[in-house]
PDB file of N, CA, C and O in Angstrom:
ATOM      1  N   UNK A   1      -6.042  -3.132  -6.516  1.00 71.00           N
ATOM      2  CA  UNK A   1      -5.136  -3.432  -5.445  1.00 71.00           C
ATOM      3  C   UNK A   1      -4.362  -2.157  -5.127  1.00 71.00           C
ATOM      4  O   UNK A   1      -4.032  -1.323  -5.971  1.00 71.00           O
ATOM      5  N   UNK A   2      -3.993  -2.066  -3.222  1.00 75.00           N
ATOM      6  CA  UNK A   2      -3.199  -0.942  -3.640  1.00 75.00           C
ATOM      7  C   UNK A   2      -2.162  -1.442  -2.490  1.00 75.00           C
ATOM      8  O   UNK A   2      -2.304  -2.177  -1.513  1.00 75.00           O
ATOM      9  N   UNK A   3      -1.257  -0.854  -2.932  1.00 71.00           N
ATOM     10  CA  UNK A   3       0.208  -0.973  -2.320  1.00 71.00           C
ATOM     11  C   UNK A   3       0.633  -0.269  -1.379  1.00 71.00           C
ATOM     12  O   UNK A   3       0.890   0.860  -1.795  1.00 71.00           O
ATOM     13  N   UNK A   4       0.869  -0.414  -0.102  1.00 72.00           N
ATOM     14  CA  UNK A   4       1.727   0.922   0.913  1.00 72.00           C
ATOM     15  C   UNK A   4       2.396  -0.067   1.518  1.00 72.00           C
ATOM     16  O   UNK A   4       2.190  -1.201   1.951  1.00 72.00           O
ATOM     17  N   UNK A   5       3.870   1.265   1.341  1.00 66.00           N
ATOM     18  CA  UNK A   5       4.935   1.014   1.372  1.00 66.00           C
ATOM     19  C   UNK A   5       5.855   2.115   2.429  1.00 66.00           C
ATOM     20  O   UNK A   5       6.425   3.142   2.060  1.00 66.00           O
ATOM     21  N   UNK A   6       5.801   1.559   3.824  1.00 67.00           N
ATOM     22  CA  UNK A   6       6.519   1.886   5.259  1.00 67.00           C
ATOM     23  C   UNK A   6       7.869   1.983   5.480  1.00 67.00           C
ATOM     24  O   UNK A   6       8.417   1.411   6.422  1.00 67.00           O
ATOM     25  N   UNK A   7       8.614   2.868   4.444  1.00 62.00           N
ATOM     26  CA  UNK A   7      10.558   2.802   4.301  1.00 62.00           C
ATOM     27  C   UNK A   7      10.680   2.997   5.964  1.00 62.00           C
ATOM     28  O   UNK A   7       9.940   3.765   6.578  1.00 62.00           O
ATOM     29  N   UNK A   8      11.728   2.185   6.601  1.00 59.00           N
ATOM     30  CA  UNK A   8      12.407   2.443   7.347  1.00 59.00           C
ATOM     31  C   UNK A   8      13.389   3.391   7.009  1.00 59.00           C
ATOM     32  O   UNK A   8      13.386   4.150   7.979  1.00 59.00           O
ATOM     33  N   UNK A   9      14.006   3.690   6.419  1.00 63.00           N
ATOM     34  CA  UNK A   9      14.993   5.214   6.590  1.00 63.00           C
ATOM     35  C   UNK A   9      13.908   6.082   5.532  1.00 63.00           C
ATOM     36  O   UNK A   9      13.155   5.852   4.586  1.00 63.00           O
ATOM     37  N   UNK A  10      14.430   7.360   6.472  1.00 66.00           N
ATOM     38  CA  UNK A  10      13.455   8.672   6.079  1.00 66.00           C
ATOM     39  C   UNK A  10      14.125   8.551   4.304  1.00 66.00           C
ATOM     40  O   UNK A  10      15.188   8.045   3.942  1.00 66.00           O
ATOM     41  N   UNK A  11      13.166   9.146   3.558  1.00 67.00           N
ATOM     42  CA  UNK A  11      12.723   9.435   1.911  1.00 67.00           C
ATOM     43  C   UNK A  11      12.795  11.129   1.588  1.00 67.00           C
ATOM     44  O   UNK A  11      11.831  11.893   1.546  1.00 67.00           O
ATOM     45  N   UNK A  12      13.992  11.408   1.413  1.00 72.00           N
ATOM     46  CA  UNK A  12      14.155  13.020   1.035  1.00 72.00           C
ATOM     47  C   UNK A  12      13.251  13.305   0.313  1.00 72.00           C
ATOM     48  O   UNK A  12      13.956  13.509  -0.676  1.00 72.00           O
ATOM     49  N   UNK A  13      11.687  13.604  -0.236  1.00 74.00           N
ATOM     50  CA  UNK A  13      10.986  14.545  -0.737  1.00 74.00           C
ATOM     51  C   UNK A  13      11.401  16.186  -1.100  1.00 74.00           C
ATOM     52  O   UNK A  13      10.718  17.148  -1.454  1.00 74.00           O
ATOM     53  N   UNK A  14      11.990  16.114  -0.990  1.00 77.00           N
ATOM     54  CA  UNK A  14      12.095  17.827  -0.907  1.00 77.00           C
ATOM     55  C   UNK A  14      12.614  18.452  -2.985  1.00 77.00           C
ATOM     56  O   UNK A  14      12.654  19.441  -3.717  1.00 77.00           O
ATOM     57  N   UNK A  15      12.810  17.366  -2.961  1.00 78.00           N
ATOM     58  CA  UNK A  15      13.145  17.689  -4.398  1.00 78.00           C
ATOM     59  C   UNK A  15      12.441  17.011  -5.783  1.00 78.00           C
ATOM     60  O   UNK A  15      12.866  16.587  -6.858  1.00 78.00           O
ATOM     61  N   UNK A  16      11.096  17.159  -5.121  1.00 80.00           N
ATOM     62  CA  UNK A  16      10.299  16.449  -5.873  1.00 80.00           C
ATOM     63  C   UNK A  16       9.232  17.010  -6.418  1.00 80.00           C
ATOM     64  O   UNK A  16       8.447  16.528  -7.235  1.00 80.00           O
ATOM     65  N   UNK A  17       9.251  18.552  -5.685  1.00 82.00           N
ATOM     66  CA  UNK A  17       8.447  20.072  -6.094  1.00 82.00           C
ATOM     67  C   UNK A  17       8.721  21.162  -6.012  1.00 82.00           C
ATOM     68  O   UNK A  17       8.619  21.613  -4.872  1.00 82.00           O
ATOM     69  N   UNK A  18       9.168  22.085  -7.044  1.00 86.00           N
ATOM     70  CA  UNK A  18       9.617  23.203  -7.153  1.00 86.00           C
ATOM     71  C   UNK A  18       8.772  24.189  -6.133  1.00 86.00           C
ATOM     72  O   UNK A  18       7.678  23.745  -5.784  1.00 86.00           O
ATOM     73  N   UNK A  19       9.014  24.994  -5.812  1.00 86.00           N
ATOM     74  CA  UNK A  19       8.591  25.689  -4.828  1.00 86.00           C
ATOM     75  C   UNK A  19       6.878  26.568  -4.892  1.00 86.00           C
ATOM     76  O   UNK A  19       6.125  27.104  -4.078  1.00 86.00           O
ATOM     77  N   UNK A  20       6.896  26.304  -6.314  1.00 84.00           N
ATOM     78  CA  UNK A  20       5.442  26.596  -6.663  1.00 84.00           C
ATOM     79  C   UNK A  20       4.491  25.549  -6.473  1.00 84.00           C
ATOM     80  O   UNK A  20       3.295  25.842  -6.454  1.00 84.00           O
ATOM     81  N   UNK A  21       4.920  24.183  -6.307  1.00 82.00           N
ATOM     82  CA  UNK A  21       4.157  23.061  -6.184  1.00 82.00           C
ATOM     83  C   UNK A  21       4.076  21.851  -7.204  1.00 82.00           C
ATOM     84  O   UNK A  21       3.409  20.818  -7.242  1.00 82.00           O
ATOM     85  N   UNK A  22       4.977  22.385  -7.961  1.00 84.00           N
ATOM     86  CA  UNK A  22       5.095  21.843  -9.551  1.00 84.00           C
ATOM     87  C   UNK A  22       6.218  19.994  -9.052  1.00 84.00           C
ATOM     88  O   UNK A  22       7.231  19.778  -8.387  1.00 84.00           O
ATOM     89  N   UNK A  23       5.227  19.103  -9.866  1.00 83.00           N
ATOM     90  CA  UNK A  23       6.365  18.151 -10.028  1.00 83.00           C
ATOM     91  C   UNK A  23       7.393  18.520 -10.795  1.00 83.00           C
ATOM     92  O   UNK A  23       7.300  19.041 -11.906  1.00 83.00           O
ATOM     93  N   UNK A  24       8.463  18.233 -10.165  1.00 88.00           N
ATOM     94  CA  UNK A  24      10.097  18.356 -11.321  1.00 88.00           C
ATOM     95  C   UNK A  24      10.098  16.920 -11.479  1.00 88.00           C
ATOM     96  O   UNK A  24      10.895  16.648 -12.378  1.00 88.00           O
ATOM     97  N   UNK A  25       9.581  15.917 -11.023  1.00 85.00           N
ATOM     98  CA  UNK A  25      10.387  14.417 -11.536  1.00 85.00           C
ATOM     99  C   UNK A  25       8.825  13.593 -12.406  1.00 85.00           C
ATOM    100  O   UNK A  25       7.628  13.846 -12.269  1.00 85.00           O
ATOM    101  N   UNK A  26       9.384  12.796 -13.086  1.00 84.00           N
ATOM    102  CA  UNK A  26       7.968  11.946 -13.432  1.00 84.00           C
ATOM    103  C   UNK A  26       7.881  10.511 -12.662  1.00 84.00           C
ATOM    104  O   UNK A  26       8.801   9.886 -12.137  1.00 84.00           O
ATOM    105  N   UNK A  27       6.655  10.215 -12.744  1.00 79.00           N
ATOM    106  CA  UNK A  27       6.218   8.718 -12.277  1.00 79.00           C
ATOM    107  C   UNK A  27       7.184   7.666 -12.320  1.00 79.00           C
ATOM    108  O   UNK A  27       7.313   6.873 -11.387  1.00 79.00           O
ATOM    109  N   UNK A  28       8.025   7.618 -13.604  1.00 84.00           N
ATOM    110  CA  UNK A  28       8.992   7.000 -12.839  1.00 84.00           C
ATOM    111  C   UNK A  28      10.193   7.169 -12.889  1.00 84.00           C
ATOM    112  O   UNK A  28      11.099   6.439 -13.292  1.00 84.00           O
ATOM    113  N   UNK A  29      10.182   8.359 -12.381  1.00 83.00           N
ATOM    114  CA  UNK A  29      11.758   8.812 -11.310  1.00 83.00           C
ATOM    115  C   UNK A  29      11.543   8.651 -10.080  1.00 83.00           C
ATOM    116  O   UNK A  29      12.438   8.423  -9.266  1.00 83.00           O
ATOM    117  N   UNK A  30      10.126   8.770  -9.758  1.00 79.00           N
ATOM    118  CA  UNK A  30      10.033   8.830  -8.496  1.00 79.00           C
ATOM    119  C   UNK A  30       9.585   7.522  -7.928  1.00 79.00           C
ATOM    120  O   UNK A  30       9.406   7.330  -6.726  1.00 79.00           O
ATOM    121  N   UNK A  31       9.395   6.521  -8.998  1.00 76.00           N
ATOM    122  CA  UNK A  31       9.371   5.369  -9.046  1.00 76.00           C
ATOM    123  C   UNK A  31      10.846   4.115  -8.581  1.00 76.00           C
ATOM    124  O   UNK A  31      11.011   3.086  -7.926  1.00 76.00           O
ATOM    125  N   UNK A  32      11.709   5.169  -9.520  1.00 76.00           N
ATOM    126  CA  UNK A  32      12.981   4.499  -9.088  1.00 76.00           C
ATOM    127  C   UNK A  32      13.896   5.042  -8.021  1.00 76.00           C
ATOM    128  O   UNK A  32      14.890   4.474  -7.569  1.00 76.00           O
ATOM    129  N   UNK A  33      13.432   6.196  -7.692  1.00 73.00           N
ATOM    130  CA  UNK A  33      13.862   6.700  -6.393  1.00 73.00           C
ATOM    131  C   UNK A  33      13.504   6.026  -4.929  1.00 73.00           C
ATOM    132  O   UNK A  33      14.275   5.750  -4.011  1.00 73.00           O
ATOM    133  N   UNK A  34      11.818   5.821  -5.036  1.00 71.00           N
ATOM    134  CA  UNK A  34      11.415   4.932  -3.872  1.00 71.00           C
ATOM    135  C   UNK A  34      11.951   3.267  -3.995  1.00 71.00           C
ATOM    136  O   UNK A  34      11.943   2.414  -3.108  1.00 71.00           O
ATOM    137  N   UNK A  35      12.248   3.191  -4.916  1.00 69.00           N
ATOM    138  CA  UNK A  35      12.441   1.202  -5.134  1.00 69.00           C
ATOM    139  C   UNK A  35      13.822   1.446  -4.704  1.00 69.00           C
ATOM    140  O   UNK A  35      14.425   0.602  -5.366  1.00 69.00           O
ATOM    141  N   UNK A  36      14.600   1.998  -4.091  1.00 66.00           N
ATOM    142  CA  UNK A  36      15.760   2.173  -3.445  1.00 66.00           C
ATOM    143  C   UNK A  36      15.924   1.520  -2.236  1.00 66.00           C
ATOM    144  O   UNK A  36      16.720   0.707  -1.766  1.00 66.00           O
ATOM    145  N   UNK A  37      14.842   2.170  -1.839  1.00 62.00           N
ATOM    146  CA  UNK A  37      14.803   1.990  -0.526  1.00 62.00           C
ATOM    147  C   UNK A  37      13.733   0.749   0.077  1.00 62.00           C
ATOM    148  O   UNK A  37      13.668   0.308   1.224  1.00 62.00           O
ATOM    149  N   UNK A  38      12.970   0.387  -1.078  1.00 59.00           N
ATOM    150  CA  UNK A  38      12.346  -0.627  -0.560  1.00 59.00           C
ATOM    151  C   UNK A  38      13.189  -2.151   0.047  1.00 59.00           C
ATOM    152  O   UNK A  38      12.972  -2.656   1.149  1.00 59.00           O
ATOM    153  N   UNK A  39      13.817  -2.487  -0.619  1.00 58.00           N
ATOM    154  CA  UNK A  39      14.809  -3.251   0.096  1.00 58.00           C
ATOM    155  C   UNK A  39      15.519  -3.761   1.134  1.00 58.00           C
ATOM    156  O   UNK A  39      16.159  -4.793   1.339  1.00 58.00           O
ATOM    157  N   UNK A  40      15.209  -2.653   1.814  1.00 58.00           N
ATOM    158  CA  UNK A  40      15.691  -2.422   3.234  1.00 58.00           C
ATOM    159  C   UNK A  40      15.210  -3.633   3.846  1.00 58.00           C
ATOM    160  O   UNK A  40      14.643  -4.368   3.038  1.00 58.00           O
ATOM    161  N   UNK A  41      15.273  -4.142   5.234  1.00 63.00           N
ATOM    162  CA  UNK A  41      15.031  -5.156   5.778  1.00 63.00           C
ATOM    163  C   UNK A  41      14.281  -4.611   6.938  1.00 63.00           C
ATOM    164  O   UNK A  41      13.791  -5.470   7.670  1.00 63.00           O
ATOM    165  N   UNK A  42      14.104  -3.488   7.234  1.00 68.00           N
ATOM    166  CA  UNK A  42      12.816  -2.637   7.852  1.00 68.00           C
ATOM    167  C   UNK A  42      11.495  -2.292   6.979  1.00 68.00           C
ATOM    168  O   UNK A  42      10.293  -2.252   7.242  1.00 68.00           O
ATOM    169  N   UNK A  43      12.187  -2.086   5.945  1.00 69.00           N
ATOM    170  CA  UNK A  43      11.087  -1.251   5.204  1.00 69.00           C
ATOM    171  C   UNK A  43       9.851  -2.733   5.078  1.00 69.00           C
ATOM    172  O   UNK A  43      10.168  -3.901   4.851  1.00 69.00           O
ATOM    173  N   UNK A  44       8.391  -2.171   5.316  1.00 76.00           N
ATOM    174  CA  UNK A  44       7.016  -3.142   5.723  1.00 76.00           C
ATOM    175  C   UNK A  44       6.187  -2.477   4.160  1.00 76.00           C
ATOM    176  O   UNK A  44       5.970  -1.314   3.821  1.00 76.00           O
ATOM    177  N   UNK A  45       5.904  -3.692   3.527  1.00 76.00           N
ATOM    178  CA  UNK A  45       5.012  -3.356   2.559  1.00 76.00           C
ATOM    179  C   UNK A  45       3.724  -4.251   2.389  1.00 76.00           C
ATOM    180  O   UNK A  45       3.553  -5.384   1.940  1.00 76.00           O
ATOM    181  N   UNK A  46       2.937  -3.352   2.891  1.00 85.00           N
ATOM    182  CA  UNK A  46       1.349  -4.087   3.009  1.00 85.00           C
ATOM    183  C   UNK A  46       0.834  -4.009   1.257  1.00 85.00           C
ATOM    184  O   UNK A  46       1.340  -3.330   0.363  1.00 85.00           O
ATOM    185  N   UNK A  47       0.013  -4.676   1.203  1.00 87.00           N
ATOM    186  CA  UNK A  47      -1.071  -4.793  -0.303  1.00 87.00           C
ATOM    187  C   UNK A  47      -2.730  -5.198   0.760  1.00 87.00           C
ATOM    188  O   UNK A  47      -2.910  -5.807   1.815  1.00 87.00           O
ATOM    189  N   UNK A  48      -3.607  -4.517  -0.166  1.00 92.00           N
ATOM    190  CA  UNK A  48      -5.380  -4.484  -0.073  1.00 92.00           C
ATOM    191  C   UNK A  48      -5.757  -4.032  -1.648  1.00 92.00           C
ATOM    192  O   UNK A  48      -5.659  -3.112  -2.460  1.00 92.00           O
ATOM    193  N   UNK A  49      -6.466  -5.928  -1.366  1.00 90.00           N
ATOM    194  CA  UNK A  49      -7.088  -6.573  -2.519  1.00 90.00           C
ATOM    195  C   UNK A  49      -8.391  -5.554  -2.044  1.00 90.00           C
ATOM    196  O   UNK A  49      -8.625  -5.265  -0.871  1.00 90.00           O
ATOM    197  N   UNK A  50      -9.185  -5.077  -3.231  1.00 90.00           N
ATOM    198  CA  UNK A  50     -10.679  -4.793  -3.379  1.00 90.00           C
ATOM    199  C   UNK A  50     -11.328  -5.583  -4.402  1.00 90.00           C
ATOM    200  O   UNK A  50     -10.815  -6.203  -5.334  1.00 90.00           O
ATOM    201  N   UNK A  51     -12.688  -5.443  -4.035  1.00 87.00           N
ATOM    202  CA  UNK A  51     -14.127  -6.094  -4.784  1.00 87.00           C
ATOM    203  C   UNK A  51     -14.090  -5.377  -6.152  1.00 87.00           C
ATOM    204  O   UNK A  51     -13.217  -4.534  -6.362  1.00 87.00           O
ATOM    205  N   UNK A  52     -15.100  -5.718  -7.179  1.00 86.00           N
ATOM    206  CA  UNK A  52     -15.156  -4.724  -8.523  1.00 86.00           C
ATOM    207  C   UNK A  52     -15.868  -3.789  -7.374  1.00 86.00           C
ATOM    208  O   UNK A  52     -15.759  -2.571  -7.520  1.00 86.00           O
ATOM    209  N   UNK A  53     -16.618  -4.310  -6.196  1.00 86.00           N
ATOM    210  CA  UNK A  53     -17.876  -2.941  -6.055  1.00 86.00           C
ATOM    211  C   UNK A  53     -16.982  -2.088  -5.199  1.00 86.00           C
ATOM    212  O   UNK A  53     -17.537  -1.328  -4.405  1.00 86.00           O
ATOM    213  N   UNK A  54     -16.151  -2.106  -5.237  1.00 89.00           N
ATOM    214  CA  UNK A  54     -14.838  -1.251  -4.334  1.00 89.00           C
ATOM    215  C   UNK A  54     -14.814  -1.651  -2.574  1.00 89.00           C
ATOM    216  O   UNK A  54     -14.831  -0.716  -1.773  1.00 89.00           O
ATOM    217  N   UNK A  55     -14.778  -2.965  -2.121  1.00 91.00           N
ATOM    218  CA  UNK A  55     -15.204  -3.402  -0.938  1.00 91.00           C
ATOM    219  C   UNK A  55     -13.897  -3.888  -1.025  1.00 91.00           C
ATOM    220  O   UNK A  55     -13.260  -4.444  -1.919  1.00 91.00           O
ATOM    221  N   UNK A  56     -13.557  -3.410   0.566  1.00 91.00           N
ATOM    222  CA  UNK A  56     -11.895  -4.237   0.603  1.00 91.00           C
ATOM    223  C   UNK A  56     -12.152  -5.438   0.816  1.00 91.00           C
ATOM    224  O   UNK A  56     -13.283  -5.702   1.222  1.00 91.00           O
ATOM    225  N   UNK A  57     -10.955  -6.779   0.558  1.00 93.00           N
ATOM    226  CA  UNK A  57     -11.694  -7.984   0.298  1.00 93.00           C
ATOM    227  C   UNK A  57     -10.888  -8.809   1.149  1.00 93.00           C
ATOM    228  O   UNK A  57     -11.238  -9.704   1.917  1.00 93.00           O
ATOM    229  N   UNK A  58      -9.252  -8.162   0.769  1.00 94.00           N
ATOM    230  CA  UNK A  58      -8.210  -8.847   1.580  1.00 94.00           C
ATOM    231  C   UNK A  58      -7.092  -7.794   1.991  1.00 94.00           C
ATOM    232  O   UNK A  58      -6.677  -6.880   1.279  1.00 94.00           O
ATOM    233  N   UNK A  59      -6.670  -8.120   3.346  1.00 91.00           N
ATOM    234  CA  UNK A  59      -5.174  -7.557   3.457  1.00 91.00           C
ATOM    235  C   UNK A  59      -3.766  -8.241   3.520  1.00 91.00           C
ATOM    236  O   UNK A  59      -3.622  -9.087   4.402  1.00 91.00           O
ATOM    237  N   UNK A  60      -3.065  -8.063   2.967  1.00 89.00           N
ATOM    238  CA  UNK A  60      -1.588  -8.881   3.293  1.00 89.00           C
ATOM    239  C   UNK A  60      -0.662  -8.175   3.887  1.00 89.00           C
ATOM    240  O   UNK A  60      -0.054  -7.287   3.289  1.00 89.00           O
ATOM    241  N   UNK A  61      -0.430  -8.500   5.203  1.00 86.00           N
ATOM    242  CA  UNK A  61       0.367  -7.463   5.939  1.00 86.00           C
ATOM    243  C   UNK A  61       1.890  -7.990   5.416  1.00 86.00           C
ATOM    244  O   UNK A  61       2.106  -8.905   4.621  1.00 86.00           O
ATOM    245  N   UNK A  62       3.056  -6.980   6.228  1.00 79.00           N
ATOM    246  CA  UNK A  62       4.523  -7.217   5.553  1.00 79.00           C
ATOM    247  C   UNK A  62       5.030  -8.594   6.335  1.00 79.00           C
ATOM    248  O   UNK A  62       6.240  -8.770   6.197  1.00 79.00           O
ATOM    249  N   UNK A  63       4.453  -9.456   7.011  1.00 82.00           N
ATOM    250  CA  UNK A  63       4.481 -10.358   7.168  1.00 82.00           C
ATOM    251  C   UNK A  63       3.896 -11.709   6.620  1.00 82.00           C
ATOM    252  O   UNK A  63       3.998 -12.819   7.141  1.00 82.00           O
ATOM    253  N   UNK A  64       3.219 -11.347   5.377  1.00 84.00           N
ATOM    254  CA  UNK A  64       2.870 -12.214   4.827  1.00 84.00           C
ATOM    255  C   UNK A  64       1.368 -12.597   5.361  1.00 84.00           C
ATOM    256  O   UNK A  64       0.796 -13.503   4.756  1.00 84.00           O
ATOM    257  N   UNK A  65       0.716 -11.987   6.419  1.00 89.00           N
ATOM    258  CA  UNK A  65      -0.591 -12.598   7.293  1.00 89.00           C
ATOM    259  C   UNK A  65      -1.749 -12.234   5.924  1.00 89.00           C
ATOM    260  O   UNK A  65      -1.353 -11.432   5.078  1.00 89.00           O
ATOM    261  N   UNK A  66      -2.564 -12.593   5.832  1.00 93.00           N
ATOM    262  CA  UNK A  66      -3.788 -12.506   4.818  1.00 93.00           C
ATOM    263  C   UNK A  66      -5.081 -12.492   5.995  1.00 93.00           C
ATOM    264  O   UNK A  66      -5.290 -13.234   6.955  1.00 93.00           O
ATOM    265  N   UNK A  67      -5.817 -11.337   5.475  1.00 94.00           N
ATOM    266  CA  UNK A  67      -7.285 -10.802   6.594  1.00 94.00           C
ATOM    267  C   UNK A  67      -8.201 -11.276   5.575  1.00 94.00           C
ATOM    268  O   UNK A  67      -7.735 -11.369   4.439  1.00 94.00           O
ATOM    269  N   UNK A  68      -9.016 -11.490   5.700  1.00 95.00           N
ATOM    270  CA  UNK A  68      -9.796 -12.138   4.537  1.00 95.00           C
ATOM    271  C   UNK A  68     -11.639 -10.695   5.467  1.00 95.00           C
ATOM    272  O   UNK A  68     -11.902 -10.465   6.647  1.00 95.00           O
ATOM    273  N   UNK A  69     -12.203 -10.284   4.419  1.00 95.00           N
ATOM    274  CA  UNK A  69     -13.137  -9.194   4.939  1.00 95.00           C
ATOM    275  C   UNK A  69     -14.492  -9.962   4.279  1.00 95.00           C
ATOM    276  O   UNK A  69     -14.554 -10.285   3.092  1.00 95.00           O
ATOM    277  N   UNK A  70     -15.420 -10.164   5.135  1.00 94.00           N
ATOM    278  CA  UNK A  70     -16.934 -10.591   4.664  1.00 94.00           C
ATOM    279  C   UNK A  70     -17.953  -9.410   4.871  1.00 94.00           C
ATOM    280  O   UNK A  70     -17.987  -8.499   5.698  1.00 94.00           O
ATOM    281  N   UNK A  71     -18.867  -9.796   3.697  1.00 94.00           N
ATOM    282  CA  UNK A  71     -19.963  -8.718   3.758  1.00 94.00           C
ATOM    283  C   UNK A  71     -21.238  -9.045   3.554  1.00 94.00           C
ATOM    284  O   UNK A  71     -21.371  -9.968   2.751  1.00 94.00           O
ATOM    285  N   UNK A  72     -22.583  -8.450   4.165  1.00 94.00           N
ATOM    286  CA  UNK A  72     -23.560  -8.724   4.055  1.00 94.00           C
ATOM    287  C   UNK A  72     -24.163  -8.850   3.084  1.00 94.00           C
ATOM    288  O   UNK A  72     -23.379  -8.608   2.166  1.00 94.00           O
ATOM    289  N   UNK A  73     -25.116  -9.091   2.700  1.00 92.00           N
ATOM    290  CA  UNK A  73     -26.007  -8.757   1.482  1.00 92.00           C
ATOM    291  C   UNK A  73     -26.470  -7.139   1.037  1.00 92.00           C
ATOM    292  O   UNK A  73     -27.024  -6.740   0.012  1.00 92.00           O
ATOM    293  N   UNK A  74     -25.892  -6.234   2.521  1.00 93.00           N
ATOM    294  CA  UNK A  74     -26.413  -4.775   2.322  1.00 93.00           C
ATOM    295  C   UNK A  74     -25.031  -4.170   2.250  1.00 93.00           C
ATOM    296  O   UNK A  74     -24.898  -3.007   2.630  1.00 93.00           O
ATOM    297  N   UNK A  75     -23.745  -5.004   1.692  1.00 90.00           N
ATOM    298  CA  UNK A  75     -22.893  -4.045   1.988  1.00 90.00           C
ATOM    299  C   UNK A  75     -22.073  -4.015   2.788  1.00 90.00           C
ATOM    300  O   UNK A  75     -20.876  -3.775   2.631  1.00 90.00           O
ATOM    301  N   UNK A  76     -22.838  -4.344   4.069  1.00 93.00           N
ATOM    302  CA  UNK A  76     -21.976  -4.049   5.713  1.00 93.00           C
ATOM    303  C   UNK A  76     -20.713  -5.061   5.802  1.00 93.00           C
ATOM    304  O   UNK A  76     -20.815  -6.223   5.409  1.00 93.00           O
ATOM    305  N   UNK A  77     -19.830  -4.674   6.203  1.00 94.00           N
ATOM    306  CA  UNK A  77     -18.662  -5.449   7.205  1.00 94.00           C
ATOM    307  C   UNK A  77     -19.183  -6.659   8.291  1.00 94.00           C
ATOM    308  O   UNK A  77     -19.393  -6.351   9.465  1.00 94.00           O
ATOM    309  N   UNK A  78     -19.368  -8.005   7.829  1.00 96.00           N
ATOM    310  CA  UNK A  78     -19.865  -8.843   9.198  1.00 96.00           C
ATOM    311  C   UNK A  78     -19.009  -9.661   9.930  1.00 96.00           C
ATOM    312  O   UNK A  78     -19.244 -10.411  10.877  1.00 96.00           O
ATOM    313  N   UNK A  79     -17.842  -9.364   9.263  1.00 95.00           N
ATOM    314  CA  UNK A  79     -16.796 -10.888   9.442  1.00 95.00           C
ATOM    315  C   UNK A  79     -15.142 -10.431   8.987  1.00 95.00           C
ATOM    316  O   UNK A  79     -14.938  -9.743   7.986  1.00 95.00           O
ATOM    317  N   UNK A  80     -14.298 -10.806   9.664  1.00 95.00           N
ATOM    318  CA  UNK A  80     -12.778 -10.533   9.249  1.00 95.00           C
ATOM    319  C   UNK A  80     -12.534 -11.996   9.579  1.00 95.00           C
ATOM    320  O   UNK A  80     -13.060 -12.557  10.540  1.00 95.00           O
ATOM    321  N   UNK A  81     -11.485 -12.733   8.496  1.00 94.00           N
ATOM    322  CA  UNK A  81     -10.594 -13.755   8.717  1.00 94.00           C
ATOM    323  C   UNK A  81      -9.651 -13.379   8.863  1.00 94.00           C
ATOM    324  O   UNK A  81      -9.432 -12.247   8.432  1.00 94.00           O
ATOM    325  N   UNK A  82      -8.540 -14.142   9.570  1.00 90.00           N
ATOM    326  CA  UNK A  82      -7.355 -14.054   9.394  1.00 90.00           C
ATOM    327  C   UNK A  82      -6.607 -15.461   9.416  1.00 90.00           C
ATOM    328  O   UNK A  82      -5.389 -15.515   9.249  1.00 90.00           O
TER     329      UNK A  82
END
């Protein structure tokens, strides 16, 4: 599953790599830095369910809507629910 997460107010980055490119914070500083702002009543957080065979399967938009994704026997994309 993966998570994206649309903050309505801008997310200062700038202090999150030393000027060589280097992280200064760990996974979760920067963990509890973004959960700040998730809260917001703008901020939109989608989730996409995948297959084991890595086939997206479902989407849940920040409204709660669920896409439901069908696939052929070869793989292909034939069908979206919603």
């Amino acid at each position: 599953m993966t998570k994206t997460i649309q903050y309505a107010p801008n997310v200062n980055t700038s202090q999150w790599l030393s000027s060589g490119g280097a992280m200064l914070k760990t996974l979760e500083q920067l963990d509890n830095d973004l959960n700040v702002h998730t809260y917001n009543g703008s901020t939109r957080i989608t989730r996409t369910l995948y297959t084991l065979a890595g086939r997206k399967q479902y989407d849940i938009d920040a409204k709660g809507y669920v896409t439901e994704y069908l696939y052929n026997d070869k793989g292909q994309l034939t069908e979206q629910k919603q």
